[in-house]
Amino acid sequence: MTAKDTGHVNGAFNGADVSVDIPTNTLYHTSRDCIVQQEEEQALSGGWKDCCRSTWANIFRRKTLEKRFPIFVWLPQYKKDYIFGDIVAGISVALTVIPQALAYAGIAGLDLQYGLYACFLGCFIYIFIGSSKDVPIGPTAISALLSFQIAGGSWQMATLLTFLTGLIEILMGVFRLGFLIDFVSGPVGAGFTSAVSLIIFSSQMKDLLGISTSGNTFLQVWISIINDIHNISWPDFGLGLICIVMLLSLRALASCSVGPKQDKSTCQKLLTGIFWTVGTSRNALLVCGTAALGYWLSVSGNEELVRTVGFVPKGLPHFQSPPFSMDAVLNETSGEVLQEAQSFWDMVSILGSGLIVVPLIALLETMAVVQAFADGKPTDATQELIASGICNVANSFVQGLRSNGGLARGAILNASGVRTQLSNLYTSVIVIIALLYLTPCFYYIPKAALAAIIIAAVVFMVQYRVIKPMWHSKKTDLIPGLGAFFACLVLPLQLGILVGIGINVIFILYQAARPKLRIETLSTPDGQRYLMLTPDRCLIFPSMEFVRKVINKQGVKSTLPVVIDCTHIYGADFTAAKVISTMVMDFAQRQQPLFFYNLQPRVAQVFEGLNKDLVAIYDISTLHAKLGEKTT
């Protein structure tokens, strides 16, 4: 619906719910001089049957189906030339995701197979409903750490977390709540990510040093490290350091290019490709090499020299519903209760705020991948929410960890020349092959090697580079960023990120409660002086008392006619109307003129609901004439 153009400044808002005709004398004195016409967008004839029929038709129209099932868009356009790129990309990600999944399961405090369980079914489902070719579904370092802190290392709790957060993501997508990530500002996200990287680094020190640690937070872990540092295993530590150096060196090798940027010879292209392949598959190469080392130590009778991951069950997981309750666990010899029985609601209460925080963080991670490789194309947060939710609900039926898109694997996909979402098929097939045939080899992988893989990855997550630009741009943005950083180090992650968001919201509310008012003393062509006050934003309840005090103070101080320029006031509420009504009466008692200039008609309707005596003017010449009339 469009509002009728009367030729006056800010006469009406485009897209408003009502159309307003302002009289041609450009003086608006409450609704007695104004005609308001409200139009209905559609007739309600036919009742619920027509409404349901229309909704049903809208859901199953071709445009909606293509939006919710992107495979209908890219599959008809699939070409033979795309096959090679998708296969290379899928294999490259699989060589990365398998060792990472094993390591991330350790971060989550679970047996290693649970990491692999999260890497095949979700990948397969994403082919049909995923909106981005660059999103590889699988566990990430952040999701694994959140699972550990929320689920406490219980596979039942972790699986239920995967299921419930998947449902919440689907509901968020259905109700279009993707905008909630806008409340996680850049500084808060940087502080959270940096804190996560330090916590993950700390959690891997137990495997790198071969010691025992405990605790969930950064401080608790380091206190336990210091207390047990005398039990350090030097072979594990030495192997871990060598692995870290190798991983960082191979990471640098991946970006090496032989010869000029353009017009490379065949040999130069071959060498550059080999460097990139070796650097990209560095995690898989390291796992294979250290597993061979572990096997050699085992057959030579030195298996106790370094600690290995141990037995990993062979085969695919059983397809079953996630656990909605937990039985009591007893010590078989003493009969001692090791774990109390828990009902569904007991488990949900333990998960607590993590049910909200995990989907938000997952959406942030996934959208970071989508937007990084979108090449200027529009992105759909709603569809990614629905896709991630369905993939995680499916993962919960195979006891998988929380999964979403990871930026590092997304970069590998993109650099590998991925063409469509079909690359996820090849990734899932390789993971299934690994589960069916390769798990006996995982027994010999040293724990220090997996710790090195994680440490070499998370050191690049510390976002220290944003501090200097933030300092030069807006120093106050460092407060919520540092607040989130230190809160996540001291508190559990789900509480730390909420603290950061809370600090950010306080800043937003303070700005809303303290709008800036430009105060000018102007004169009409006849020499009549008046005071012009211009608020810079809408009037809502947190700011109204402050605005009223400023306007009354300036009015009493100057005794000149007061004009409130409402150009930037595009919204108001009942509290604002109540305060404006009181202010109009205060000026009337002092017999001091008060005018509203460029007041939006829909805002005027809110104000006049409590006071019919406010005067709104929409033309500067009329304002000057009215000022002269009042003063005379």
XYZ file of C-alpha atoms in Angstrom:
632
model
C 0.000 0.000 0.000
C 1.322 3.442 -0.807
C 0.569 6.703 0.886
C -0.706 9.559 -1.255
C 1.912 12.159 -2.090
C 0.800 15.628 -1.082
C 3.987 17.366 -2.041
C 5.024 18.034 1.542
C 8.229 16.960 3.195
C 7.733 13.645 4.958
C 4.032 13.795 4.249
C 3.745 10.041 4.546
C 5.884 6.932 4.843
C 6.113 4.527 1.960
C 4.827 1.152 2.995
C 2.806 2.529 5.920
C -0.328 0.754 7.049
C -2.529 3.771 6.389
C -2.728 6.460 3.734
C -3.034 10.030 4.938
C -4.334 13.064 3.050
C -2.922 16.262 4.518
C -4.961 19.394 3.719
C -3.467 21.732 1.186
C -2.972 24.513 3.736
C 0.024 22.432 4.991
C -1.130 22.924 8.579
C -2.131 19.756 10.359
C -3.994 20.362 13.619
C -4.889 16.896 14.919
C -7.246 14.500 13.158
C -10.026 17.073 12.926
C -8.277 18.513 9.859
C -7.193 15.165 8.432
C -8.890 12.284 6.658
C -7.452 8.830 7.426
C -8.314 6.001 5.081
C -7.381 2.449 6.014
C -7.373 -0.051 3.175
C -7.705 -3.794 3.489
C -5.126 -5.832 1.639
C -7.525 -8.659 0.926
C -11.133 -9.598 1.507
C -11.929 -12.170 4.141
C -14.636 -13.837 2.115
C -14.541 -17.576 2.095
C -13.301 -17.810 5.687
C -10.831 -20.409 6.848
C -11.266 -22.696 3.851
C -10.029 -20.090 1.376
C -7.204 -19.125 3.753
C -6.030 -22.729 4.141
C -6.340 -23.359 0.404
C -4.250 -20.261 -0.331
C -1.606 -21.229 2.229
C -1.417 -24.777 0.873
C -1.028 -23.502 -2.682
C 1.706 -21.093 -1.583
C 3.678 -23.831 0.169
C 3.676 -26.144 -2.845
C 4.218 -23.607 -5.558
C 7.341 -24.071 -7.640
C 9.183 -21.023 -6.281
C 8.761 -22.160 -2.674
C 9.835 -25.724 -3.451
C 12.951 -24.503 -5.237
C 13.768 -22.265 -2.288
C 13.378 -25.030 0.289
C 14.888 -27.754 -1.925
C 17.745 -26.048 -3.821
C 18.569 -29.358 -5.528
C 15.656 -28.630 -7.888
C 17.583 -25.563 -9.062
C 21.158 -26.816 -9.506
C 20.582 -30.471 -10.474
C 18.823 -29.738 -13.842
C 21.789 -27.464 -14.667
C 24.418 -30.058 -13.698
C 27.072 -30.678 -16.353
C 29.612 -33.428 -16.889
C 32.378 -30.878 -16.372
C 31.220 -30.459 -12.752
C 31.855 -34.086 -11.785
C 35.648 -33.853 -11.484
C 35.537 -30.672 -9.389
C 32.967 -32.114 -6.987
C 34.883 -35.394 -6.605
C 38.192 -33.629 -5.875
C 36.511 -31.269 -3.422
C 34.619 -34.078 -1.668
C 37.744 -36.211 -1.276
C 39.803 -33.232 -0.061
C 37.257 -32.430 2.642
C 36.975 -36.104 3.629
C 40.753 -36.315 4.164
C 40.399 -33.305 6.474
C 37.163 -34.137 8.241
C 38.072 -37.699 9.294
C 41.096 -36.776 11.467
C 39.291 -33.645 12.649
C 36.209 -35.641 13.628
C 38.351 -37.993 15.687
C 39.988 -35.037 17.402
C 36.741 -33.114 17.969
C 35.162 -36.153 19.593
C 38.001 -35.983 22.104
C 37.232 -32.303 22.728
C 33.611 -33.236 23.391
C 34.763 -35.840 25.905
C 33.327 -38.730 23.873
C 34.696 -41.880 22.277
C 36.206 -41.157 18.876
C 33.566 -42.943 16.807
C 30.923 -40.342 17.745
C 32.833 -37.739 15.769
C 32.748 -39.903 12.650
C 29.046 -40.655 13.152
C 28.350 -36.956 12.594
C 30.059 -36.829 9.195
C 28.021 -38.921 6.773
C 24.216 -38.709 7.194
C 24.083 -34.919 7.602
C 26.373 -34.507 4.571
C 24.056 -36.657 2.483
C 20.897 -34.770 3.531
C 22.528 -31.383 2.899
C 22.797 -32.278 -0.788
C 19.022 -31.887 -1.114
C 18.278 -28.911 1.164
C 21.550 -26.998 1.449
C 21.698 -23.581 -0.191
C 25.487 -23.266 -0.503
C 27.973 -25.438 -2.372
C 30.743 -24.350 0.009
C 29.228 -25.650 3.284
C 30.576 -29.016 4.489
C 28.429 -30.418 7.294
C 30.411 -31.864 10.197
C 31.574 -31.235 13.756
C 33.612 -28.109 14.461
C 35.918 -27.126 17.293
C 33.398 -24.670 18.734
C 30.459 -27.079 18.547
C 32.560 -29.838 20.143
C 33.631 -27.612 23.029
C 30.062 -26.421 23.585
C 28.906 -30.050 23.592
C 31.502 -30.899 26.231
C 30.631 -27.998 28.514
C 26.873 -28.534 28.148
C 26.606 -32.335 27.906
C 29.512 -33.096 30.254
C 31.022 -35.889 28.159
C 27.888 -38.077 28.166
C 27.037 -39.467 24.739
C 23.351 -39.617 25.694
C 23.306 -35.932 26.631
C 25.354 -34.995 23.566
C 22.977 -36.891 21.271
C 19.930 -35.310 22.878
C 21.597 -31.900 22.510
C 22.057 -32.609 18.794
C 18.402 -33.587 18.452
C 16.864 -30.710 20.426
C 19.072 -27.998 18.951
C 18.231 -29.357 15.497
C 14.518 -29.007 16.263
C 15.068 -25.491 17.568
C 16.946 -24.568 14.385
C 14.037 -25.837 12.282
C 11.578 -23.772 14.336
C 13.835 -20.716 14.073
C 13.870 -21.155 10.320
C 10.100 -21.626 10.068
C 9.489 -18.464 12.109
C 12.308 -16.584 10.346
C 14.325 -15.891 13.484
C 17.658 -15.757 11.708
C 17.813 -12.050 12.583
C 18.729 -13.069 16.155
C 22.359 -13.460 15.116
C 22.371 -9.697 14.525
C 22.477 -9.340 18.320
C 25.889 -11.021 18.298
C 28.007 -8.101 17.141
C 31.387 -8.387 15.479
C 33.369 -7.535 18.655
C 31.365 -10.065 20.718
C 31.881 -12.748 18.073
C 35.612 -12.010 17.934
C 35.910 -12.171 21.726
C 33.958 -15.420 21.879
C 35.970 -17.085 19.102
C 39.293 -16.029 20.631
C 38.291 -17.358 24.044
C 37.146 -20.645 22.483
C 40.483 -21.081 20.753
C 42.371 -20.624 24.038
C 40.065 -23.026 25.880
C 40.441 -25.686 23.175
C 44.208 -25.180 23.184
C 44.212 -25.673 26.955
C 42.004 -28.760 26.771
C 44.510 -30.478 24.461
C 47.454 -29.972 26.787
C 46.560 -33.195 28.611
C 47.203 -35.256 25.467
C 50.148 -33.158 24.346
C 51.872 -33.455 27.728
C 50.522 -36.865 28.688
C 49.069 -35.621 31.988
C 45.644 -35.620 33.631
C 43.476 -32.482 33.707
C 40.016 -31.584 34.898
C 37.582 -28.686 34.763
C 35.478 -26.955 32.126
C 36.706 -23.372 32.157
C 40.058 -21.962 31.093
C 41.194 -21.244 34.666
C 40.133 -24.645 36.004
C 41.991 -26.490 33.247
C 45.221 -24.558 33.752
C 45.107 -25.015 37.520
C 44.874 -28.794 36.996
C 47.697 -28.655 34.414
C 49.997 -26.914 36.871
C 49.113 -29.372 39.621
C 49.955 -32.410 37.427
C 52.812 -31.005 35.337
C 55.351 -33.162 37.202
C 53.851 -36.247 35.504
C 54.667 -35.015 32.011
C 55.354 -37.685 29.354
C 58.353 -36.466 27.391
C 57.885 -38.844 24.417
C 54.293 -37.643 23.982
C 55.381 -34.019 24.327
C 58.215 -34.411 21.830
C 55.999 -36.177 19.306
C 53.321 -33.507 19.709
C 55.770 -30.668 19.103
C 57.142 -32.373 15.982
C 53.602 -32.861 14.676
C 52.710 -29.193 15.287
C 55.812 -28.017 13.409
C 55.032 -30.356 10.515
C 51.406 -29.218 10.309
C 52.313 -25.540 10.307
C 54.996 -26.139 7.672
C 52.612 -28.085 5.428
C 49.985 -25.375 5.913
C 52.466 -22.856 4.521
C 53.351 -25.263 1.716
C 49.721 -25.281 0.539
C 49.977 -21.599 -0.411
C 53.275 -21.936 -2.259
C 53.194 -21.282 -5.981
C 55.937 -22.179 -8.441
C 56.635 -19.735 -11.246
C 54.671 -16.635 -12.272
C 51.058 -16.088 -11.309
C 50.009 -16.403 -14.947
C 51.277 -18.382 -17.911
C 52.759 -21.194 -15.819
C 54.404 -24.075 -17.580
C 53.034 -27.607 -17.254
C 55.756 -28.536 -14.783
C 55.120 -25.448 -12.683
C 51.403 -26.166 -12.588
C 52.112 -29.761 -11.577
C 54.424 -28.726 -8.733
C 51.985 -26.085 -7.515
C 49.200 -28.657 -7.549
C 51.331 -31.156 -5.625
C 52.192 -28.533 -2.995
C 48.539 -27.623 -2.592
C 47.423 -31.263 -2.367
C 50.058 -32.160 0.222
C 49.334 -29.034 2.261
C 45.569 -29.532 2.149
C 45.709 -33.195 3.144
C 48.274 -32.543 5.882
C 45.984 -33.823 8.662
C 45.355 -37.115 6.889
C 49.050 -37.543 6.073
C 49.975 -36.872 9.685
C 47.422 -39.364 10.990
C 48.631 -42.051 8.591
C 52.275 -41.418 9.431
C 51.839 -41.361 13.190
C 49.514 -44.408 13.072
C 52.302 -46.268 11.275
C 54.682 -45.116 14.008
C 52.267 -46.319 16.670
C 51.960 -49.704 14.978
C 55.737 -50.070 14.753
C 56.092 -49.236 18.449
C 53.398 -51.808 19.239
C 54.990 -54.693 17.315
C 58.429 -53.806 18.695
C 57.159 -54.022 22.267
C 57.337 -50.280 22.999
C 53.617 -49.557 22.856
C 53.735 -47.813 26.244
C 56.187 -45.213 24.965
C 53.396 -43.022 23.559
C 49.699 -43.163 24.341
C 47.374 -44.137 21.486
C 43.637 -43.574 21.097
C 42.815 -47.251 21.539
C 39.881 -49.282 20.289
C 37.405 -47.613 17.901
C 34.283 -49.703 17.095
C 34.028 -50.942 13.530
C 30.946 -50.432 11.363
C 28.083 -47.998 11.017
C 26.068 -46.939 14.050
C 22.631 -48.383 14.750
C 19.783 -46.200 13.502
C 17.729 -45.487 16.619
C 15.918 -42.626 18.305
C 18.001 -40.349 20.538
C 17.899 -41.186 24.250
C 15.038 -39.350 25.967
C 15.951 -40.736 29.396
C 18.947 -42.286 31.137
C 18.997 -45.321 33.389
C 21.016 -45.427 36.579
C 24.571 -46.748 36.236
C 25.849 -48.997 39.041
C 29.277 -50.296 39.920
C 29.094 -54.029 39.206
C 31.314 -54.965 42.133
C 30.343 -52.535 44.893
C 26.813 -51.670 43.754
C 27.617 -47.968 44.111
C 25.479 -45.626 42.021
C 27.817 -44.029 39.485
C 25.092 -42.084 37.695
C 21.576 -41.289 38.797
C 18.642 -42.137 36.537
C 17.371 -39.079 34.680
C 14.076 -38.354 32.998
C 13.678 -36.349 29.807
C 12.966 -33.141 31.707
C 15.982 -33.697 33.960
C 18.157 -33.953 30.865
C 16.604 -30.838 29.320
C 17.187 -28.853 32.515
C 20.873 -29.860 32.440
C 21.196 -28.683 28.831
C 19.612 -25.387 29.889
C 20.629 -22.239 28.041
C 22.788 -24.308 25.700
C 19.629 -25.146 23.743
C 19.484 -21.489 22.662
C 23.165 -20.609 22.512
C 24.246 -23.605 20.400
C 21.869 -22.875 17.452
C 22.902 -19.199 17.461
C 26.620 -20.004 17.402
C 26.067 -22.704 14.774
C 24.212 -20.221 12.573
C 27.053 -17.722 12.984
C 29.599 -20.347 11.904
C 27.558 -21.544 8.937
C 26.676 -18.059 7.682
C 30.347 -17.073 7.943
C 31.102 -19.826 5.423
C 28.145 -18.975 3.172
C 28.914 -15.256 3.078
C 32.665 -15.727 2.663
C 32.204 -17.572 -0.644
C 28.915 -16.083 -1.850
C 30.667 -13.868 -4.438
C 28.123 -11.119 -3.888
C 25.107 -13.387 -4.338
C 22.238 -13.171 -1.816
C 22.372 -15.600 1.101
C 19.457 -17.256 2.860
C 19.907 -17.609 6.629
C 16.415 -19.081 6.961
C 17.170 -21.956 4.613
C 20.509 -22.635 6.307
C 18.732 -22.799 9.664
C 16.243 -25.332 8.325
C 18.964 -27.346 6.569
C 21.244 -27.418 9.614
C 18.307 -28.340 11.837
C 17.231 -31.274 9.674
C 20.826 -32.518 9.345
C 21.308 -32.477 13.120
C 17.985 -34.174 13.806
C 19.107 -36.916 11.400
C 22.552 -37.084 13.040
C 20.938 -37.650 16.431
C 19.431 -40.908 15.105
C 22.967 -42.201 14.422
C 24.413 -40.861 17.722
C 26.355 -38.087 15.991
C 27.868 -34.927 17.458
C 26.501 -31.453 16.761
C 27.360 -30.494 13.188
C 27.330 -27.372 11.054
C 29.446 -25.642 8.458
C 33.102 -24.994 9.268
C 35.072 -22.145 7.731
C 38.332 -24.088 7.337
C 36.668 -26.990 5.505
C 34.600 -24.513 3.491
C 37.835 -22.877 2.320
C 39.153 -26.298 1.253
C 35.955 -26.974 -0.696
C 36.153 -23.648 -2.461
C 39.862 -23.947 -3.240
C 39.317 -27.490 -4.564
C 37.017 -26.191 -7.292
C 33.707 -27.397 -5.867
C 30.831 -26.872 -8.293
C 27.698 -28.061 -6.462
C 26.462 -29.520 -3.177
C 27.053 -33.006 -4.641
C 30.591 -32.906 -3.214
C 29.018 -33.819 0.140
C 28.068 -37.193 -1.358
C 31.701 -38.157 -1.946
C 32.678 -36.947 1.526
C 29.982 -39.057 3.181
C 30.914 -42.139 1.104
C 34.564 -41.923 2.177
C 33.558 -41.492 5.838
C 31.339 -44.591 5.559
C 34.245 -46.545 4.046
C 36.458 -45.404 6.928
C 33.880 -46.582 9.474
C 33.476 -49.943 7.761
C 37.105 -50.838 7.069
C 39.652 -48.421 8.581
C 38.741 -48.182 12.268
C 41.196 -50.975 13.300
C 43.979 -48.705 12.044
C 42.779 -45.865 14.256
C 43.840 -47.886 17.308
C 47.483 -46.914 16.766
C 47.004 -43.160 16.306
C 48.915 -41.333 19.084
C 46.804 -38.990 21.185
C 49.537 -36.373 20.883
C 49.055 -36.359 17.088
C 45.335 -35.598 17.387
C 46.111 -32.899 19.959
C 48.614 -31.392 17.508
C 45.968 -31.308 14.750
C 43.625 -29.350 16.992
C 46.271 -26.979 18.334
C 47.603 -26.217 14.842
C 44.050 -25.324 13.784
C 42.835 -23.251 16.738
C 45.904 -20.993 16.996
C 44.600 -19.192 13.914
C 41.212 -18.609 15.549
C 42.584 -15.970 17.956
C 41.333 -12.765 16.374
C 43.912 -10.349 17.749
C 44.045 -8.481 14.443
C 40.647 -6.853 15.063
C 41.892 -4.952 18.132
C 43.869 -2.283 16.276
C 41.141 -1.439 13.688
C 38.545 -1.410 16.463
C 40.691 0.957 18.506
C 41.028 3.367 15.578
C 37.367 3.050 14.586
C 35.340 3.002 17.823
C 37.099 2.297 21.093
C 33.904 1.547 23.021
C 33.368 -1.574 20.871
C 36.311 -3.100 22.720
C 34.206 -3.243 25.905
C 31.656 -5.884 24.765
C 34.408 -7.724 22.881
C 36.726 -7.929 25.888
C 33.734 -8.599 28.150
C 32.755 -11.632 26.057
C 36.390 -12.775 25.907
C 37.024 -12.761 29.666
C 33.513 -14.008 30.526
C 34.009 -17.050 28.263
C 37.370 -17.774 29.899
C 35.984 -17.616 33.444
C 32.424 -18.917 32.930
C 30.984 -21.774 30.872
C 30.807 -20.796 27.207
C 27.005 -20.595 26.983
C 27.006 -18.097 29.856
C 30.039 -16.200 28.572
C 28.495 -15.482 25.181
C 25.282 -14.362 26.900
C 27.330 -11.956 29.028
C 28.900 -10.503 25.877
C 25.519 -10.156 24.189
C 24.115 -8.582 27.366
C 26.870 -5.952 27.462
C 26.230 -5.178 23.807
C 22.477 -4.862 24.387
C 23.152 -2.478 27.292
C 25.131 -0.243 24.926
C 22.275 -0.338 22.417
C 19.685 0.452 25.086
C 21.794 3.312 26.414
C 21.991 4.830 22.953
C 18.222 4.395 22.586
C 17.654 6.015 25.980
C 19.940 8.962 25.244
C 19.186 10.260 21.759
C 21.095 13.286 20.556
C 19.165 16.531 20.216
C 20.491 19.302 18.012
C 19.553 22.682 19.493
C 19.513 25.740 17.213
C 18.239 29.279 17.594
C 16.813 30.333 14.227
C 14.942 33.349 12.868
C 12.049 33.785 10.479
C 12.324 36.202 7.516
C 10.495 38.749 9.715
C 13.141 38.498 12.392
C 11.135 36.350 14.798
C 13.540 34.123 16.740
C 12.586 30.592 17.734
C 14.212 27.471 19.120
C 14.548 24.430 16.848
C 15.121 21.051 18.586
C 15.922 18.043 16.374
C 15.991 14.509 17.894
C 18.088 12.096 15.838
C 15.915 8.966 16.253
C 12.493 7.587 17.104
C 10.862 8.250 20.463
C 10.319 5.177 22.596
C 9.856 4.712 26.306
C 13.530 4.540 27.450
C 14.334 7.930 25.917
C 11.191 9.964 26.555
C 11.911 11.251 30.055
C 15.349 12.392 28.933
C 13.919 14.121 25.838
C 11.155 15.799 27.895
C 13.646 17.202 30.399
C 15.885 18.599 27.665
C 12.997 20.225 25.767
C 11.387 21.677 28.911
C 14.736 22.960 30.155
C 15.472 24.688 26.863
C 11.920 26.054 26.673
C 12.000 27.563 30.156
C 15.526 28.866 29.658
C 14.902 30.690 26.375
C 11.118 31.524 26.589
C 11.177 31.527 22.764
C 8.665 29.566 20.670
C 9.833 25.964 20.425
C 9.735 23.900 17.232
C 10.471 20.181 17.395
C 11.815 18.931 14.064
C 10.386 15.400 13.772
C 12.093 14.498 10.505
C 13.990 11.603 12.110
C 11.135 10.417 14.331
C 9.687 7.489 12.422
C 8.112 5.642 15.353
C 6.663 6.190 18.826
C 4.841 4.258 21.532
C 2.247 4.896 24.251
C 4.846 6.161 26.734
C 6.078 8.670 24.170
C 2.474 9.812 23.539
C 1.903 10.242 27.274
C 5.056 12.327 27.720
C 4.294 14.440 24.630
C 0.780 15.086 25.991
C 2.245 16.262 29.303
C 4.776 18.433 27.493
C 2.065 20.061 25.339
C 0.101 20.935 28.495
C 3.241 22.328 30.177
C 3.891 24.656 27.250
C 0.229 25.650 27.145
C 0.300 26.611 30.826
C 3.332 28.840 30.170
C 1.589 30.187 27.071
C 4.705 29.300 25.111
C 4.125 28.169 21.505
C 5.093 24.564 20.709
C 4.997 23.190 17.168
C 5.839 19.823 15.619
C 7.514 20.115 12.237
C 7.523 17.239 9.712
C 5.709 14.894 12.081
C 5.027 11.566 10.431
C 1.258 10.978 10.139
C 1.362 7.568 11.782
C 3.390 9.043 14.665
C 0.855 11.874 14.890
C -1.907 9.311 15.284
C -0.076 7.837 18.272
C 0.416 11.266 19.864
C -3.118 12.558 19.297
C -4.530 9.472 20.941
C -3.816 11.239 24.255
C -3.802 14.898 23.262
C -5.761 16.554 20.451
C -4.110 19.951 20.819
C -0.719 19.330 19.275
C 0.004 21.279 16.108
C 1.893 19.653 13.243
C 3.230 21.693 10.334
C 4.662 20.387 7.068
C 5.896 23.507 5.267
C 8.539 25.999 6.351
C 6.582 29.057 5.119
C 3.533 27.918 7.051
C 5.746 27.447 10.110
C 7.075 30.986 9.814
C 3.545 32.360 9.382
C 2.315 30.436 12.398
C 5.211 31.680 14.508
C 4.390 35.259 13.561
C 0.706 34.684 14.329
C 1.399 33.209 17.752
C 3.825 35.894 18.813
C 1.470 38.662 17.638
